C-alpha positions in Angstrom: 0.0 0.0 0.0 2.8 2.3 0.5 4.1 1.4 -3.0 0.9 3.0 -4.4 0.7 6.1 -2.2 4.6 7.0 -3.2 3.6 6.3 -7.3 0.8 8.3 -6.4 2.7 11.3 -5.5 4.9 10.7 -7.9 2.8 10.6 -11.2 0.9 13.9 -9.1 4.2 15.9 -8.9 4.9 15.0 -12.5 1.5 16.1 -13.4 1.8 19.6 -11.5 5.2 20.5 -13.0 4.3 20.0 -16.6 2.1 22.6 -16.2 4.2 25.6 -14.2 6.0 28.2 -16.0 8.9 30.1 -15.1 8.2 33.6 -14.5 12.0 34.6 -15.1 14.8 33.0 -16.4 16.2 30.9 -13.1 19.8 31.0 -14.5 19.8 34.8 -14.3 21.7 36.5 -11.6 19.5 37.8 -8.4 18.2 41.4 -9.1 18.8 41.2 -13.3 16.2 42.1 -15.4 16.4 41.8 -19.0 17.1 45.0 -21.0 14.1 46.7 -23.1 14.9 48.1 -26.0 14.3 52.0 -26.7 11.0 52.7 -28.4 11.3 53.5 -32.2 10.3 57.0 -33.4 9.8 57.1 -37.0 9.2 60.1 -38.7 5.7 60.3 -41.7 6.8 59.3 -45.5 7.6 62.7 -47.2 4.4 63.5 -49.5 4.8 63.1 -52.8 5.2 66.4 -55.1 2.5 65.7 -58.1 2.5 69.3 -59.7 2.7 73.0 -59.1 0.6 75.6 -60.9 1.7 79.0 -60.7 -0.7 82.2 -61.6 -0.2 85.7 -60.7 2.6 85.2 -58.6 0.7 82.8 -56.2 1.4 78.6 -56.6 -0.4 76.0 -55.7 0.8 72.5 -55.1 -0.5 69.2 -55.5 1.3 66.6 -52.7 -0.3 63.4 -52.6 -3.4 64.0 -54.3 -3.9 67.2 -52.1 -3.7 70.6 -53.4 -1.5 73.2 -50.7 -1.2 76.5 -50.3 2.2 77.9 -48.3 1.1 77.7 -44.9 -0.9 74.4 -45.3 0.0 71.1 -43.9 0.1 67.7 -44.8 0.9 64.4 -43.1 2.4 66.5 -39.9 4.8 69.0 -42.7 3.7 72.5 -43.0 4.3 74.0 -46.2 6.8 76.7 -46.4 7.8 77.7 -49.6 6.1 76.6 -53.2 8.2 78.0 -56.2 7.4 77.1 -60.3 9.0 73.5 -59.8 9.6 72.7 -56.0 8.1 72.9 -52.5 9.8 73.2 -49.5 9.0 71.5 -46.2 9.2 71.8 -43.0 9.1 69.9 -39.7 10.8 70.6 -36.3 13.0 72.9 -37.9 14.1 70.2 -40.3 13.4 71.2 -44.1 13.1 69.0 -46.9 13.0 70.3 -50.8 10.6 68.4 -53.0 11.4 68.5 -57.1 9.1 68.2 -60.0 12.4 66.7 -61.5 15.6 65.3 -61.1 18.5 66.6 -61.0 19.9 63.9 -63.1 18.0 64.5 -66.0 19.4 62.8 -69.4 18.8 64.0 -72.8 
């Protein structure tokens, strides 16, 4: 009867620790934690320059599908400058200089 009592306890124990989990790694030192990494910050896509239509000395741009003004803003830019073939933007005093063409145009 005592043969049955200790498989008992046995098979129960075996039955227990199959399910438990370990909450930490247990061949960490006392006190570690694991590291986290810093969080990401990514900045928006730059809009996309579609056209610019200048009349009377005003221009209008098209980014994205959008038409702008100077002053406007789009996708967390503000629109600073618009000329007859590029628009300036800005963002945290970061600016960025879109082109209705290359630079490296081939003829």
């Amino acid at each position: 009867m005592v043969k049955y009592i200790v498989a008992g306890s046995v098979l129960s124990c075996l039955f227990f620790a199959v399910t438990v989990q370990a909450q930490q790694d247990p061949t960490a030192p006392l006190g570690w934690q694991k590291k986290t990494s810093p969080a990401i910050i990514s900045t928006p896509r730059l809009p996309q320059l579609q056209s610019v239509i200048c009349d009377n000395h005003r221009c209008r741009a098209t980014l994205n599908g959008h038409t702008v003004t100077v002053g406007s803003h789009i996708k967390g830019y503000r629109v600073s400058q618009i000329n007859d073939s590029s628009v300036i933007l800005t963002r945290n005093q970061k600016q960025w200089q879109l082109s209705l063409f290359t630079a490296d145009i081939k003829q």
